[in-house]
């Protein structure tokens, strides 16, 4: 059967009929959407592997801080408790805002729904988290190793879920992830990363103030700054959307050193201003170096 000239393209190949063309277009859109979804899963999986470590560090530090006396800081336990609680929550709020930005970049529908076993797991974790501080307030001595074991039990389901997610995504779209990590880090993101590093350094240094009123004022200003940074169009959410694996690793290292510095100040006698300065530098250094030494590659 001869084809009419209207059915042939300029190169001699026949044009598809309108229905076939529409189906091909829909299939192309579906493949593109699936590819974008796999890219998002791959990037999110690569970053979420650090999530259990972040939460373990935070929970363990919280329990180690609040299962013993705090009065040796030179202020009452009540004042010290308020100061330590604020200091502990600051980096976690930063992490939450940064993750929000990264998830928004990768998937507009990245919403966690708690139901079934996941809901039971979270409720169990909350009860376990509250058990040790409550026991400590009732006068029960809590050994340090029990804080670590409790933190591990709380984080275990999260770690298992993260591992399962990484197995599902496998090695898909590795090229896209490499391309993202090699993308240029613009000046605004560098400056934002430096500001975040300075923020953490100042926060940990305030723990070494012997005058509680000044420390509390600094904490209030830092909390206000964090709220402003979170709401700003160029704040932490925007920063998290532009960070690559290198910046996330640097933040994780600074986060760990921040928690360690808190334990040094609260659970040792090394609580002098000199140690405070050293702690501030050590905490800020990984993120600062990550921002300064990051090469802009095409």
C-alpha positions as CSV (number, residue, x, y, z in Angstrom):
1,X,0.0,0.0,0.0
2,X,1.5,3.3,-1.1
3,X,1.9,6.1,1.4
4,X,0.8,9.6,0.4
5,X,3.2,12.5,0.5
6,X,1.4,14.0,3.4
7,X,2.3,11.0,5.5
8,X,6.1,11.3,4.9
9,X,8.5,13.6,6.6
10,X,11.2,15.7,5.0
11,X,13.7,12.8,5.5
12,X,11.4,10.3,3.9
13,X,10.3,8.6,7.2
14,X,6.5,8.4,7.7
15,X,5.0,10.7,10.3
16,X,3.0,9.1,13.1
17,X,-0.7,9.7,13.2
18,X,-2.0,12.2,15.8
19,X,-3.0,9.4,18.3
20,X,0.4,7.7,18.1
21,X,2.1,11.0,18.5
22,X,0.1,11.8,21.6
23,X,0.9,8.4,23.1
24,X,4.6,8.9,22.4
25,X,4.5,12.3,24.0
26,X,2.8,11.0,27.1
27,X,5.3,8.1,27.4
28,X,8.2,10.6,27.1
29,X,6.6,12.7,29.9
30,X,6.2,9.6,32.0
31,X,9.8,8.5,31.5
32,X,11.1,12.0,32.3
33,X,9.0,12.1,35.5
34,X,10.2,8.7,36.6
35,X,13.8,9.7,35.9
36,X,13.4,12.9,38.0
37,X,11.9,10.7,40.8
38,X,14.9,8.4,40.7
39,X,17.3,11.3,40.8
40,X,15.4,12.6,43.9
41,X,15.5,9.2,45.6
42,X,19.1,8.8,44.9
43,X,20.2,12.2,46.2
44,X,17.9,11.9,49.2
45,X,19.2,8.4,50.0
46,X,22.8,9.5,49.7
47,X,22.2,12.3,52.2
48,X,19.8,10.4,54.5
49,X,22.5,7.8,55.3
50,X,23.8,10.4,57.9
51,X,20.4,11.0,59.5
52,X,20.7,8.1,62.0
53,X,24.1,9.3,63.0
54,X,22.8,12.9,63.5
55,X,19.9,11.7,65.7
56,X,22.1,9.3,67.7
57,X,24.6,12.0,68.5
58,X,21.8,14.4,69.5
59,X,19.9,12.0,71.6
60,X,23.0,10.5,73.3
61,X,24.2,14.0,74.2
62,X,20.8,15.1,75.5
63,X,20.6,12.1,77.7
64,X,24.2,12.4,79.0
65,X,23.6,16.1,79.8
66,X,20.2,15.7,81.5
67,X,20.9,12.5,83.6
68,X,23.4,14.2,85.9
69,X,24.0,17.4,87.9
70,X,24.6,20.6,86.0
71,X,25.5,22.9,88.9
72,X,29.3,22.9,88.4
73,X,28.9,25.4,85.6
74,X,28.7,28.1,88.3
75,X,24.9,28.5,88.1
76,X,22.0,26.5,89.5
77,X,20.8,23.3,87.9
78,X,17.6,25.1,86.8
79,X,19.4,27.9,84.9
80,X,22.0,25.5,83.5
81,X,19.2,23.2,82.3
82,X,17.5,26.1,80.4
83,X,20.8,27.1,78.8
84,X,21.8,23.5,77.8
85,X,18.3,22.8,76.4
86,X,18.5,25.9,74.2
87,X,22.1,25.0,73.1
88,X,21.0,21.4,72.2
89,X,18.0,22.5,70.2
90,X,19.8,25.1,68.0
91,X,21.8,22.7,65.8
92,X,18.8,20.4,65.4
93,X,16.6,23.3,64.3
94,X,19.4,24.2,61.8
95,X,19.4,20.6,60.5
96,X,15.6,20.6,60.2
97,X,15.6,23.8,58.1
98,X,18.5,22.6,55.9
99,X,16.8,19.2,55.3
100,X,13.6,21.1,54.4
101,X,15.4,23.0,51.7
102,X,17.1,19.8,50.3
103,X,13.8,17.9,50.2
104,X,12.0,20.8,48.5
105,X,14.7,20.8,45.8
106,X,14.3,17.0,45.3
107,X,10.7,16.4,45.8
108,X,7.8,18.9,46.4
109,X,5.8,16.0,48.0
110,X,8.5,14.9,50.5
111,X,6.0,14.6,53.4
112,X,6.5,12.0,56.2
113,X,3.2,10.3,57.1
114,X,3.2,8.5,60.5
115,X,0.9,5.5,60.6
116,X,0.9,1.8,61.5
117,X,4.3,0.4,62.7
118,X,6.1,3.7,62.0
119,X,3.7,5.5,64.4
120,X,4.2,2.9,67.1
121,X,7.9,3.1,66.6
122,X,7.9,6.9,67.0
123,X,5.7,6.7,70.2
124,X,8.0,4.1,71.7
125,X,11.0,6.2,70.9
126,X,9.4,9.3,72.6
127,X,8.6,7.2,75.7
128,X,12.1,5.8,75.8
129,X,13.6,9.2,75.3
130,X,11.7,10.6,78.3
131,X,12.3,7.7,80.6
132,X,16.0,8.3,81.6
133,X,15.7,12.1,82.4
134,X,12.5,11.3,84.4
135,X,14.3,8.6,86.3
136,X,17.2,10.9,86.9
137,X,14.8,13.6,88.3
138,X,13.4,11.0,90.7
139,X,16.9,10.4,92.1
140,X,17.8,7.2,90.2
141,X,21.5,7.1,89.2
142,X,21.8,6.6,85.4
143,X,25.2,5.1,84.2
144,X,26.6,6.8,81.1
145,X,26.5,3.6,79.0
146,X,22.7,3.4,79.5
147,X,22.4,6.7,77.7
148,X,24.3,5.4,74.7
149,X,22.3,2.1,74.6
150,X,19.0,4.0,74.8
151,X,20.0,6.3,72.0
152,X,21.0,3.3,69.9
153,X,17.6,1.6,70.5
154,X,15.7,4.8,69.6
155,X,17.7,5.3,66.3
156,X,17.7,1.6,65.3
157,X,14.4,1.6,63.4
158,X,15.5,4.8,61.6
159,X,18.7,3.2,60.6
160,X,16.9,0.1,59.3
161,X,14.5,2.2,57.3
162,X,17.4,4.2,55.8
163,X,19.2,1.0,54.9
164,X,16.1,-0.4,53.2
165,X,15.6,2.8,51.2
166,X,19.2,2.7,50.0
167,X,18.8,-0.9,48.9
168,X,15.6,0.0,46.9
169,X,17.3,2.8,45.0
170,X,20.5,0.9,44.5
171,X,22.9,2.5,42.1
172,X,20.3,4.2,40.0
173,X,21.1,7.6,38.5
174,X,24.6,7.8,39.9
175,X,25.6,10.0,37.1
176,X,23.0,12.6,38.1
177,X,24.3,12.6,41.7
178,X,27.9,13.0,40.5
179,X,26.8,15.9,38.3
180,X,25.1,17.6,41.3
181,X,28.2,17.2,43.4
182,X,30.4,18.7,40.7
183,X,28.1,21.6,40.2
184,X,29.6,25.1,41.0
185,X,29.0,26.4,44.5
186,X,28.1,30.0,44.1
187,X,29.4,32.9,46.3
188,X,26.1,33.4,48.1
189,X,26.1,29.7,49.2
190,X,29.7,29.9,50.3
191,X,28.9,33.0,52.4
192,X,25.8,31.3,53.8
193,X,27.8,28.3,54.8
194,X,30.4,30.5,56.5
195,X,27.7,32.3,58.4
196,X,26.2,28.9,59.6
197,X,29.7,27.9,60.8
198,X,30.1,31.1,62.7
199,X,26.7,30.7,64.2
200,X,27.5,27.2,65.6
201,X,30.9,28.5,66.9
202,X,29.2,31.4,68.8
203,X,26.5,29.2,70.2
204,X,29.0,26.7,71.7
205,X,31.2,29.5,73.0
206,X,28.2,31.0,75.0
207,X,28.2,27.9,77.2
208,X,31.5,29.0,78.7
209,X,30.1,32.4,79.9
210,X,30.2,32.4,83.7
211,X,27.5,35.1,83.8
212,X,24.2,33.4,83.1
213,X,22.3,36.6,82.1
214,X,24.8,37.3,79.3
215,X,24.7,33.7,78.1
216,X,20.9,33.7,78.1
217,X,20.9,37.0,76.1
218,X,23.2,35.5,73.5
219,X,21.0,32.4,73.3
220,X,17.9,34.6,72.8
221,X,19.7,36.5,70.0
222,X,20.9,33.3,68.4
223,X,17.4,31.8,68.5
224,X,15.9,35.0,66.9
225,X,18.6,34.9,64.2
226,X,17.7,31.3,63.5
227,X,14.1,32.1,63.1
228,X,15.0,35.0,60.7
229,X,17.4,32.7,58.8
230,X,14.7,30.1,58.4
231,X,12.1,32.6,57.1
232,X,14.5,34.4,54.8
233,X,14.4,33.6,51.1
234,X,18.2,33.3,51.3
235,X,18.3,31.5,54.6
236,X,18.9,28.0,55.8
237,X,16.2,26.4,53.6
238,X,17.8,27.9,50.5
239,X,21.2,26.8,51.7
240,X,20.1,23.2,52.1
241,X,18.7,23.3,48.6
242,X,22.2,24.2,47.2
243,X,24.4,22.0,49.4
244,X,26.2,19.1,47.8
245,X,27.5,16.0,49.6
246,X,30.7,17.8,50.6
247,X,28.8,20.5,52.5
248,X,26.5,18.0,54.2
249,X,29.5,16.0,55.4
250,X,31.1,19.2,56.8
251,X,27.9,20.1,58.6
252,X,27.7,16.6,60.1
253,X,31.3,16.8,61.4
254,X,30.6,20.3,62.9
255,X,27.4,18.9,64.4
256,X,29.2,16.0,66.1
257,X,32.0,18.3,67.4
258,X,29.3,20.7,68.7
259,X,27.7,17.9,70.8
260,X,31.2,16.7,72.0
261,X,32.1,20.3,73.0
262,X,28.9,20.4,75.1
263,X,29.8,17.2,76.9
264,X,33.4,18.5,77.6
265,X,32.0,21.7,79.1
266,X,29.3,20.0,81.2
267,X,30.9,16.7,82.2
268,X,34.5,17.7,82.7
269,X,36.4,20.5,84.6
270,X,37.6,21.9,81.3
271,X,35.1,24.8,81.3
272,X,37.4,27.8,81.1
273,X,37.0,30.6,78.5
274,X,40.2,29.4,76.7
275,X,38.5,26.0,76.1
276,X,35.5,27.9,75.0
277,X,37.4,29.7,72.3
278,X,39.1,26.5,71.2
279,X,35.7,24.7,71.1
280,X,34.2,27.5,69.0
281,X,37.0,27.3,66.4
282,X,37.0,23.5,66.3
283,X,33.2,23.4,65.8
284,X,33.2,26.1,63.0
285,X,36.3,24.8,61.2
286,X,34.9,21.9,59.1
287,X,32.1,24.0,57.6
288,X,34.3,27.0,57.1
289,X,37.0,25.0,55.3
290,X,34.3,23.3,53.2
291,X,33.1,26.7,52.1
292,X,36.5,28.3,51.5
293,X,38.3,25.3,49.9
294,X,35.4,24.2,47.7
295,X,36.4,24.5,44.0
296,X,34.0,25.8,41.5
297,X,34.0,23.2,38.8
298,X,32.1,23.1,35.6
